[in-house]
mmCIF file of C-alpha atoms in Angstrom:
data_model
loop_
_atom_site.group_PDB
_atom_site.id
_atom_site.type_symbol
_atom_site.label_atom_id
_atom_site.label_comp_id
_atom_site.label_asym_id
_atom_site.label_seq_id
_atom_site.Cartn_x
_atom_site.Cartn_y
_atom_site.Cartn_z
ATOM 1 C CA MET A 1 106.496 76.582 109.748
ATOM 2 C CA ASP A 2 104.275 73.501 109.368
ATOM 3 C CA LYS A 3 103.634 71.687 106.108
ATOM 4 C CA GLN A 4 100.280 73.384 105.391
ATOM 5 C CA ALA A 5 101.738 76.854 105.998
ATOM 6 C CA ARG A 6 104.628 76.116 103.643
ATOM 7 C CA GLN A 7 102.178 75.055 100.934
ATOM 8 C CA ILE A 8 100.193 78.272 101.368
ATOM 9 C CA SER A 9 103.330 80.396 101.227
ATOM 10 C CA ARG A 10 104.127 79.319 97.653
ATOM 11 C CA ALA A 11 102.219 78.195 94.578
ATOM 12 C CA VAL A 12 101.474 74.482 94.483
ATOM 13 C CA THR A 13 103.281 72.815 91.592
ATOM 14 C CA LEU A 14 102.616 69.716 89.557
ATOM 15 C CA LYS A 15 105.566 68.116 91.366
ATOM 16 C CA ASP A 16 103.734 68.629 94.667
ATOM 17 C CA VAL A 17 100.659 66.879 93.315
ATOM 18 C CA ALA A 18 102.721 64.008 91.888
ATOM 19 C CA ALA A 19 104.572 63.555 95.184
ATOM 20 C CA ALA A 20 101.332 63.530 97.195
ATOM 21 C CA ALA A 21 99.802 60.965 94.837
ATOM 22 C CA HIS A 22 103.011 58.879 94.694
ATOM 23 C CA VAL A 23 103.226 59.031 90.883
ATOM 24 C CA HIS A 24 105.667 60.429 88.350
ATOM 25 C CA VAL A 25 105.172 64.062 87.277
ATOM 26 C CA SER A 26 104.363 62.959 83.712
ATOM 27 C CA THR A 27 101.649 60.629 85.044
ATOM 28 C CA ALA A 28 100.151 63.452 87.110
ATOM 29 C CA SER A 29 100.191 65.697 84.040
ATOM 30 C CA ARG A 30 98.361 63.106 81.932
ATOM 31 C CA ALA A 31 95.813 62.472 84.690
ATOM 32 C CA LEU A 32 94.951 66.168 84.932
ATOM 33 C CA ASN A 33 94.665 66.669 81.172
ATOM 34 C CA PRO A 34 91.259 65.635 79.734
ATOM 35 C CA ALA A 35 92.882 64.834 76.392
ATOM 36 C CA THR A 36 95.368 62.331 77.893
ATOM 37 C CA ARG A 37 93.436 61.115 80.945
ATOM 38 C CA GLY A 38 92.485 57.910 79.159
ATOM 39 C CA MET A 39 96.157 56.852 79.138
ATOM 40 C CA VAL A 40 96.144 56.545 82.944
ATOM 41 C CA ALA A 41 94.364 53.960 85.113
ATOM 42 C CA ASP A 42 91.069 55.224 86.533
ATOM 43 C CA ASP A 43 92.117 54.782 90.161
ATOM 44 C CA VAL A 44 95.327 56.719 89.549
ATOM 45 C CA VAL A 45 93.411 59.530 87.832
ATOM 46 C CA GLU A 46 91.056 59.790 90.775
ATOM 47 C CA ARG A 47 93.937 59.803 93.266
ATOM 48 C CA VAL A 48 95.820 62.517 91.369
ATOM 49 C CA ARG A 49 92.733 64.682 91.006
ATOM 50 C CA MET A 50 91.870 64.258 94.673
ATOM 51 C CA HIS A 51 95.324 65.450 95.780
ATOM 52 C CA ALA A 52 95.232 68.303 93.269
ATOM 53 C CA ARG A 53 91.963 69.512 94.796
ATOM 54 C CA GLU A 54 93.230 69.113 98.361
ATOM 55 C CA LEU A 55 96.439 71.017 97.627
ATOM 56 C CA GLY A 56 94.635 73.722 95.682
ATOM 57 C CA TYR A 57 96.674 73.058 92.533
ATOM 58 C CA ARG A 58 95.932 75.319 89.584
ATOM 59 C CA GLY A 59 97.599 74.730 86.249
ATOM 60 C CA ASP A 60 99.348 77.636 84.554
ATOM 61 C CA PRO A 61 97.725 77.932 81.105
ATOM 62 C CA LEU A 62 100.072 80.731 80.045
ATOM 63 C CA ALA A 63 103.155 78.658 80.826
ATOM 64 C CA ALA A 64 101.623 75.654 79.070
ATOM 65 C CA SER A 65 100.821 77.820 76.062
ATOM 66 C CA LEU A 66 104.401 79.082 75.866
ATOM 67 C CA ARG A 67 105.705 75.539 76.176
ATOM 68 C CA THR A 68 103.390 73.892 73.626
ATOM 69 C CA GLY A 69 102.541 76.776 71.314
ATOM 70 C CA ARG A 70 98.829 76.121 71.918
ATOM 71 C CA SER A 71 96.358 78.069 74.050
ATOM 72 C CA MET A 72 93.787 75.233 74.194
ATOM 73 C CA LEU A 73 91.145 77.917 73.541
ATOM 74 C CA VAL A 74 88.582 77.840 70.719
ATOM 75 C CA GLY A 75 86.472 80.832 69.725
ATOM 76 C CA VAL A 76 82.815 80.265 68.815
ATOM 77 C CA LEU A 77 80.843 83.002 67.037
ATOM 78 C CA VAL A 78 77.035 82.921 66.974
ATOM 79 C CA PRO A 79 74.797 85.530 65.321
ATOM 80 C CA ASP A 80 72.269 85.762 68.178
ATOM 81 C CA ILE A 81 73.020 84.227 71.568
ATOM 82 C CA ALA A 82 69.374 84.748 72.596
ATOM 83 C CA ASN A 83 68.143 82.398 69.849
ATOM 84 C CA PRO A 84 67.452 79.116 71.664
ATOM 85 C CA LEU A 85 68.593 76.926 68.766
ATOM 86 C CA PHE A 86 72.231 77.819 69.502
ATOM 87 C CA SER A 87 72.183 76.399 73.050
ATOM 88 C CA PRO A 88 72.245 72.732 71.957
ATOM 89 C CA ILE A 89 74.821 73.533 69.270
ATOM 90 C CA LEU A 90 77.079 75.061 71.922
ATOM 91 C CA GLY A 91 76.414 72.104 74.211
ATOM 92 C CA GLY A 92 77.588 69.668 71.527
ATOM 93 C CA ILE A 93 80.674 71.766 70.788
ATOM 94 C CA ASN A 94 81.644 71.916 74.458
ATOM 95 C CA GLU A 95 81.073 68.187 74.958
ATOM 96 C CA ILE A 96 83.722 67.287 72.398
ATOM 97 C CA LEU A 97 86.198 70.110 72.917
ATOM 98 C CA ASN A 98 86.239 69.844 76.708
ATOM 99 C CA ALA A 99 86.932 66.122 76.438
ATOM 100 C CA GLN A 100 89.971 67.009 74.323
ATOM 101 C CA GLY A 101 91.229 69.583 76.822
ATOM 102 C CA TYR A 102 89.963 72.656 74.942
ATOM 103 C CA TYR A 103 87.842 75.459 76.342
ATOM 104 C CA THR A 104 85.534 77.749 74.396
ATOM 105 C CA ILE A 105 85.113 81.506 74.252
ATOM 106 C CA VAL A 106 81.581 82.151 72.979
ATOM 107 C CA SER A 107 80.890 85.533 71.358
ATOM 108 C CA ASP A 108 77.559 87.018 70.302
ATOM 109 C CA ALA A 109 78.745 88.361 66.952
ATOM 110 C CA GLY A 110 75.487 89.814 65.610
ATOM 111 C CA THR A 111 74.978 90.162 61.871
ATOM 112 C CA GLU A 112 77.269 93.089 61.023
ATOM 113 C CA GLN A 113 80.361 91.751 59.275
ATOM 114 C CA ASP A 114 82.646 94.584 60.457
ATOM 115 C CA ALA A 115 81.794 93.723 64.057
ATOM 116 C CA GLN A 116 82.377 90.031 63.327
ATOM 117 C CA LEU A 117 85.800 90.814 61.842
ATOM 118 C CA ASP A 118 86.714 92.834 64.941
ATOM 119 C CA LEU A 119 85.694 89.927 67.176
ATOM 120 C CA VAL A 120 87.702 87.462 65.127
ATOM 121 C CA ASP A 121 90.784 89.684 65.331
ATOM 122 C CA ALA A 122 90.324 89.991 69.106
ATOM 123 C CA LEU A 123 90.116 86.207 69.452
ATOM 124 C CA ILE A 124 93.126 85.666 67.198
ATOM 125 C CA GLY A 125 94.967 88.235 69.308
ATOM 126 C CA ARG A 126 94.217 86.075 72.345
ATOM 127 C CA ARG A 127 95.820 83.181 70.463
ATOM 128 C CA VAL A 128 92.810 80.905 70.080
ATOM 129 C CA ASP A 129 93.814 77.655 68.423
ATOM 130 C CA GLY A 130 90.801 77.692 66.098
ATOM 131 C CA LEU A 131 87.331 79.078 65.449
ATOM 132 C CA ILE A 132 83.843 77.656 64.948
ATOM 133 C CA LEU A 133 81.571 80.065 63.078
ATOM 134 C CA ALA A 134 77.766 79.904 63.170
ATOM 135 C CA THR A 135 77.661 83.279 61.440
ATOM 136 C CA ALA A 136 78.721 82.502 57.869
ATOM 137 C CA SER A 137 77.046 83.971 54.805
ATOM 138 C CA ARG A 138 77.228 82.228 51.432
ATOM 139 C CA ASN A 139 80.303 84.260 50.469
ATOM 140 C CA ASP A 140 81.727 85.278 53.797
ATOM 141 C CA PRO A 141 84.543 87.818 54.287
ATOM 142 C CA VAL A 142 85.129 86.538 57.825
ATOM 143 C CA VAL A 143 85.962 83.095 56.437
ATOM 144 C CA ASN A 144 88.329 84.703 53.958
ATOM 145 C CA HIS A 145 89.920 86.716 56.783
ATOM 146 C CA CYS A 146 90.576 83.548 58.799
ATOM 147 C CA LEU A 147 91.939 81.592 55.857
ATOM 148 C CA GLU A 148 94.351 84.409 55.002
ATOM 149 C CA ARG A 149 95.692 84.201 58.566
ATOM 150 C CA ASN A 150 95.905 80.391 58.539
ATOM 151 C CA VAL A 151 93.495 80.089 61.458
ATOM 152 C CA PRO A 152 91.765 76.665 61.522
ATOM 153 C CA ILE A 153 88.001 77.197 61.154
ATOM 154 C CA VAL A 154 84.843 75.120 60.899
ATOM 155 C CA LEU A 155 81.357 76.352 60.004
ATOM 156 C CA VAL A 156 78.261 75.134 61.829
ATOM 157 C CA ASN A 157 74.560 75.340 60.860
ATOM 158 C CA ARG A 158 75.462 77.487 57.840
ATOM 159 C CA SER A 159 77.880 76.941 54.977
ATOM 160 C CA GLU A 160 79.438 78.923 52.172
ATOM 161 C CA ALA A 161 78.480 78.628 48.505
ATOM 162 C CA THR A 162 81.980 77.287 47.856
ATOM 163 C CA GLN A 163 83.496 74.685 50.143
ATOM 164 C CA ARG A 164 86.427 76.696 51.486
ATOM 165 C CA ALA A 165 86.062 75.443 55.060
ATOM 166 C CA PRO A 166 84.662 72.292 56.685
ATOM 167 C CA ALA A 167 81.059 72.580 57.850
ATOM 168 C CA ALA A 168 78.496 70.676 59.909
ATOM 169 C CA VAL A 169 75.001 71.437 58.605
ATOM 170 C CA SER A 170 71.529 70.023 58.212
ATOM 171 C CA ASP A 171 70.161 68.885 54.846
ATOM 172 C CA ASP A 172 68.068 71.987 54.193
ATOM 173 C CA VAL A 173 66.807 70.796 50.800
ATOM 174 C CA LEU A 174 65.531 67.550 52.329
ATOM 175 C CA GLY A 175 63.899 69.493 55.163
ATOM 176 C CA MET A 176 61.839 71.482 52.701
ATOM 177 C CA LYS A 177 60.873 68.329 50.820
ATOM 178 C CA LEU A 178 59.547 66.843 54.055
ATOM 179 C CA SER A 179 57.496 69.981 54.715
ATOM 180 C CA VAL A 180 56.000 70.228 51.230
ATOM 181 C CA ASP A 181 55.301 66.501 50.984
ATOM 182 C CA HIS A 182 53.464 66.664 54.318
ATOM 183 C CA LEU A 183 51.150 69.461 53.156
ATOM 184 C CA ILE A 184 50.557 67.793 49.785
ATOM 185 C CA GLU A 185 49.601 64.544 51.537
ATOM 186 C CA LEU A 186 47.064 66.491 53.607
ATOM 187 C CA GLY A 187 45.493 67.776 50.390
ATOM 188 C CA HIS A 188 46.966 71.287 50.131
ATOM 189 C CA ARG A 189 47.676 72.680 46.684
ATOM 190 C CA ARG A 190 47.960 76.420 47.365
ATOM 191 C CA ILE A 191 51.217 76.384 49.284
ATOM 192 C CA ALA A 192 53.425 79.434 49.897
ATOM 193 C CA HIS A 193 56.983 79.756 51.155
ATOM 194 C CA LEU A 194 58.096 82.318 53.721
ATOM 195 C CA GLY A 195 61.847 82.280 53.127
ATOM 196 C CA GLY A 196 64.816 83.457 55.110
ATOM 197 C CA PRO A 197 67.568 85.862 54.024
ATOM 198 C CA GLN A 198 68.961 84.654 50.704
ATOM 199 C CA HIS A 199 72.578 85.609 51.416
ATOM 200 C CA ILE A 200 72.612 82.899 54.109
ATOM 201 C CA SER A 201 72.879 79.252 53.089
ATOM 202 C CA THR A 202 69.895 78.149 55.173
ATOM 203 C CA GLY A 203 67.626 80.724 53.531
ATOM 204 C CA TYR A 204 68.921 80.018 50.046
ATOM 205 C CA LEU A 205 68.934 76.212 50.239
ATOM 206 C CA ARG A 206 65.525 76.001 51.899
ATOM 207 C CA ARG A 207 64.108 78.163 49.112
ATOM 208 C CA VAL A 208 65.732 75.882 46.536
ATOM 209 C CA GLY A 209 64.346 72.865 48.392
ATOM 210 C CA PHE A 210 60.843 74.354 48.363
ATOM 211 C CA GLU A 211 61.043 75.027 44.619
ATOM 212 C CA MET A 212 62.306 71.515 43.880
ATOM 213 C CA ALA A 213 59.669 69.860 46.062
ATOM 214 C CA MET A 214 56.811 71.834 44.514
ATOM 215 C CA GLU A 215 58.119 71.144 41.040
ATOM 216 C CA ASN A 216 58.209 67.430 41.835
ATOM 217 C CA HIS A 217 54.482 67.676 42.590
ATOM 218 C CA GLY A 218 53.727 69.344 39.264
ATOM 219 C CA PHE A 219 53.874 73.022 40.207
ATOM 220 C CA PRO A 220 56.156 75.080 37.911
ATOM 221 C CA ARG A 221 58.730 77.246 39.665
ATOM 222 C CA ASP A 222 57.703 80.450 37.900
ATOM 223 C CA GLY A 223 54.218 80.262 39.423
ATOM 224 C CA LEU A 224 55.162 79.706 43.077
ATOM 225 C CA THR A 225 54.173 82.056 45.910
ATOM 226 C CA MET A 226 57.214 83.168 47.909
ATOM 227 C CA GLU A 227 58.122 86.078 50.178
ATOM 228 C CA PHE A 228 61.447 86.537 51.930
ATOM 229 C CA ALA A 229 62.075 87.872 55.416
ATOM 230 C CA SER A 230 64.932 90.315 55.956
ATOM 231 C CA ALA A 231 66.096 88.422 59.057
ATOM 232 C CA TYR A 232 65.380 85.245 61.005
ATOM 233 C CA THR A 233 63.141 86.987 63.531
ATOM 234 C CA ARG A 234 59.488 86.827 64.472
ATOM 235 C CA GLU A 235 59.106 90.493 63.526
ATOM 236 C CA ALA A 236 60.523 89.976 60.035
ATOM 237 C CA GLY A 237 58.375 86.864 59.652
ATOM 238 C CA HIS A 238 55.266 88.797 60.641
ATOM 239 C CA LYS A 239 55.933 91.452 57.995
ATOM 240 C CA ALA A 240 56.542 88.934 55.189
ATOM 241 C CA ALA A 241 53.611 86.763 56.291
ATOM 242 C CA LYS A 242 51.164 89.674 56.031
ATOM 243 C CA MET A 243 52.337 90.252 52.462
ATOM 244 C CA ILE A 244 51.614 86.610 51.608
ATOM 245 C CA LEU A 245 48.223 86.568 53.305
ATOM 246 C CA LEU A 246 47.059 89.865 51.783
ATOM 247 C CA LYS A 247 48.372 89.240 48.258
ATOM 248 C CA HIS A 248 47.494 85.526 48.186
ATOM 249 C CA PRO A 249 44.438 84.930 50.399
ATOM 250 C CA GLU A 250 43.871 81.637 48.568
ATOM 251 C CA ALA A 251 46.951 80.078 50.207
ATOM 252 C CA THR A 252 46.005 77.253 52.551
ATOM 253 C CA GLY A 253 49.519 76.318 53.682
ATOM 254 C CA ILE A 254 52.727 78.232 54.397
ATOM 255 C CA VAL A 255 56.136 76.610 54.760
ATOM 256 C CA ALA A 256 58.499 78.819 56.786
ATOM 257 C CA ALA A 257 62.287 78.743 56.628
ATOM 258 C CA ASN A 258 62.545 78.669 60.425
ATOM 259 C CA ASP A 259 60.412 78.555 63.558
ATOM 260 C CA LEU A 260 60.729 82.242 64.448
ATOM 261 C CA LEU A 261 59.365 83.108 61.017
ATOM 262 C CA ALA A 262 56.531 80.633 61.612
ATOM 263 C CA LEU A 263 55.654 82.441 64.844
ATOM 264 C CA GLY A 264 55.474 85.620 62.779
ATOM 265 C CA ILE A 265 52.905 83.858 60.580
ATOM 266 C CA TYR A 266 50.859 83.078 63.705
ATOM 267 C CA GLN A 267 50.866 86.766 64.613
ATOM 268 C CA ALA A 268 49.858 87.859 61.112
ATOM 269 C CA LEU A 269 47.011 85.334 61.003
ATOM 270 C CA GLN A 270 45.682 86.552 64.327
ATOM 271 C CA GLU A 271 45.774 90.199 63.210
ATOM 272 C CA LEU A 272 43.865 89.343 60.025
ATOM 273 C CA GLY A 273 41.227 87.316 61.877
ATOM 274 C CA ARG A 274 42.307 84.015 60.368
ATOM 275 C CA HIS A 275 43.059 80.757 62.109
ATOM 276 C CA CYS A 276 45.733 78.062 62.106
ATOM 277 C CA PRO A 277 45.198 75.372 60.954
ATOM 278 C CA GLY A 278 41.530 76.003 60.119
ATOM 279 C CA ASP A 279 42.317 78.603 57.475
ATOM 280 C CA VAL A 280 46.061 78.196 56.959
ATOM 281 C CA SER A 281 48.370 75.337 57.922
ATOM 282 C CA VAL A 282 51.875 76.376 59.022
ATOM 283 C CA VAL A 283 55.135 74.395 58.981
ATOM 284 C CA GLY A 284 58.290 75.671 60.678
ATOM 285 C CA HIS A 285 61.905 74.587 60.522
ATOM 286 C CA ASN A 286 64.359 73.821 63.391
ATOM 287 C CA ASP A 287 62.083 72.498 66.171
ATOM 288 C CA MET A 288 63.511 75.030 68.587
ATOM 289 C CA PRO A 289 62.590 74.716 72.293
ATOM 290 C CA PHE A 290 58.988 75.441 73.293
ATOM 291 C CA VAL A 291 57.393 75.426 69.811
ATOM 292 C CA ASP A 292 55.466 72.402 71.054
ATOM 293 C CA MET A 293 53.898 74.673 73.698
ATOM 294 C CA VAL A 294 52.607 77.497 71.460
ATOM 295 C CA GLN A 295 49.003 77.391 70.279
ATOM 296 C CA PRO A 296 48.602 75.478 68.124
ATOM 297 C CA PRO A 297 51.766 73.388 68.683
ATOM 298 C CA LEU A 298 53.962 73.875 65.634
ATOM 299 C CA THR A 299 54.546 71.228 62.994
ATOM 300 C CA THR A 300 58.205 71.665 62.102
ATOM 301 C CA VAL A 301 61.359 70.112 60.712
ATOM 302 C CA ARG A 302 63.548 68.812 63.517
ATOM 303 C CA ILE A 303 67.273 69.408 63.175
ATOM 304 C CA GLY A 304 69.835 67.615 65.358
ATOM 305 C CA HIS A 305 71.415 70.784 66.722
ATOM 306 C CA ARG A 306 73.446 69.108 69.450
ATOM 307 C CA GLU A 307 74.703 66.494 66.991
ATOM 308 C CA MET A 308 75.571 69.344 64.642
ATOM 309 C CA GLY A 309 77.686 70.937 67.379
ATOM 310 C CA VAL A 310 79.345 67.617 68.108
ATOM 311 C CA GLU A 311 80.260 67.115 64.446
ATOM 312 C CA ALA A 312 81.543 70.687 64.105
ATOM 313 C CA ALA A 313 83.818 70.203 67.107
ATOM 314 C CA ARG A 314 85.089 66.892 65.751
ATOM 315 C CA LEU A 315 85.873 68.551 62.435
ATOM 316 C CA LEU A 316 87.797 71.300 64.208
ATOM 317 C CA VAL A 317 89.803 68.799 66.264
ATOM 318 C CA ARG A 318 90.771 67.116 62.990
ATOM 319 C CA GLU A 319 91.769 70.484 61.566
ATOM 320 C CA LEU A 320 93.853 71.283 64.641
ATOM 321 C CA ARG A 321 95.597 67.926 64.323
ATOM 322 C CA ARG A 322 96.042 68.466 60.579
ATOM 323 C CA GLU A 323 94.225 65.197 59.943
ATOM 324 C CA THR A 324 92.032 66.416 57.074
ATOM 325 C CA ALA A 325 93.478 65.958 53.623
ATOM 326 C CA ALA A 326 90.509 67.716 52.013
ATOM 327 C CA ARG A 327 87.731 70.048 53.100
ATOM 328 C CA MET A 328 84.558 68.195 53.976
ATOM 329 C CA ASN A 329 80.989 68.797 55.071
ATOM 330 C CA VAL A 330 78.962 66.722 57.492
ATOM 331 C CA VAL A 331 75.315 66.876 56.395
ATOM 332 C CA LEU A 332 72.763 65.639 58.924
ATOM 333 C CA ALA A 333 69.337 64.325 57.905
ATOM 334 C CA PRO A 334 66.343 66.160 59.453
ATOM 335 C CA THR A 335 62.962 64.700 60.366
ATOM 336 C CA LEU A 336 59.434 66.097 60.318
ATOM 337 C CA VAL A 337 57.573 66.481 63.615
ATOM 338 C CA GLU A 338 53.813 66.624 63.037
ATOM 339 C CA ARG A 339 51.805 68.702 65.498
ATOM 340 C CA ALA A 340 48.527 70.621 65.465
ATOM 341 C CA SER A 341 49.484 73.531 63.174
ATOM 342 C CA THR A 342 48.784 71.463 60.053
ATOM 343 C CA ALA A 343 45.533 69.842 58.953
ATOM 344 C CA ARG A 344 43.568 69.116 55.804
ATOM 345 C CA PRO A 345 42.531 72.312 53.973
ATOM 346 C CA ASN A 346 39.154 73.576 55.108
ATOM 347 C CA HIS A 347 36.375 72.598 52.668
ATOM 348 C CA GLY A 348 38.944 71.890 49.949
ATOM 349 C CA ILE A 349 39.890 75.579 49.514
ATOM 350 C CA GLY A 350 42.688 75.942 46.997
ATOM 351 C CA MET A 351 42.335 72.427 45.597
ATOM 352 C CA ARG A 352 42.949 71.859 41.907
ATOM 353 C CA SER A 353 40.093 70.363 39.921
#
């Protein structure tokens, strides 16, 4: 039996790879592990990886898990995998975790907490080393479930009302200030808020940010125009937007809690024979893909979603290494992107004397 036939007849081992590359087994192991690859010279890494590919070497993750007590798997729960804002978040998470030798299991968890708990239990049963949750509510039973089981977790995009777990989020209050300030500078005074679900931190904090920003410009909180969508969807935004436009036709600007809600405003305006920005200026929040291609292109608050994913993954790596002495949040500053959905109010409608 020739050499190639002997290799085919049995599984290729790390020793085989090390022998072919003329290095010690420990060196071959470090070269093939993304987390330790930096400890080995680049030319040696390339040589080891080349021989591993030629020999058809496949590591045994189960054996490694039994040996180290770690699966090198991280579960990631998102509420709606079809929502394009989660793609860059997932990209940032994978960038950091893959470089550390971890791999992700992404689950579309929906919004039902019982289903989310079932998914978490399934992932824990598969011995994930930790979890990143983009699904958290302000007082989340899933977070409590994980903490009771001592599973390292990090929240991303959303946070809890109490800081029970590390989180990577955007500054939602600042985002609303940017939106309101922009409309005020254009001359708007009749400004409404189309808010998101209030049991979610993004909906709650963006509503608080809207109230604070309007108050700073001399508008008392008890006189503000606000409607709240039941979900972060275009359909829910359309329903709430029609309520604003029918009950408060004097409104010349609407600040939405996210871009999908803003698209619902577009739909409502069209159905009522009104125009953006001629009749009503609209500001979104998130700067999700393609909102620059709708008509009119949407003025919105840009959030660093990929950076958010990167920071969430870094926080989880610290948790897995037990490097965090205290729970912490990473809060990223948003920016306003001005496009054609906002303009000066037509003929001064809604202006104060």
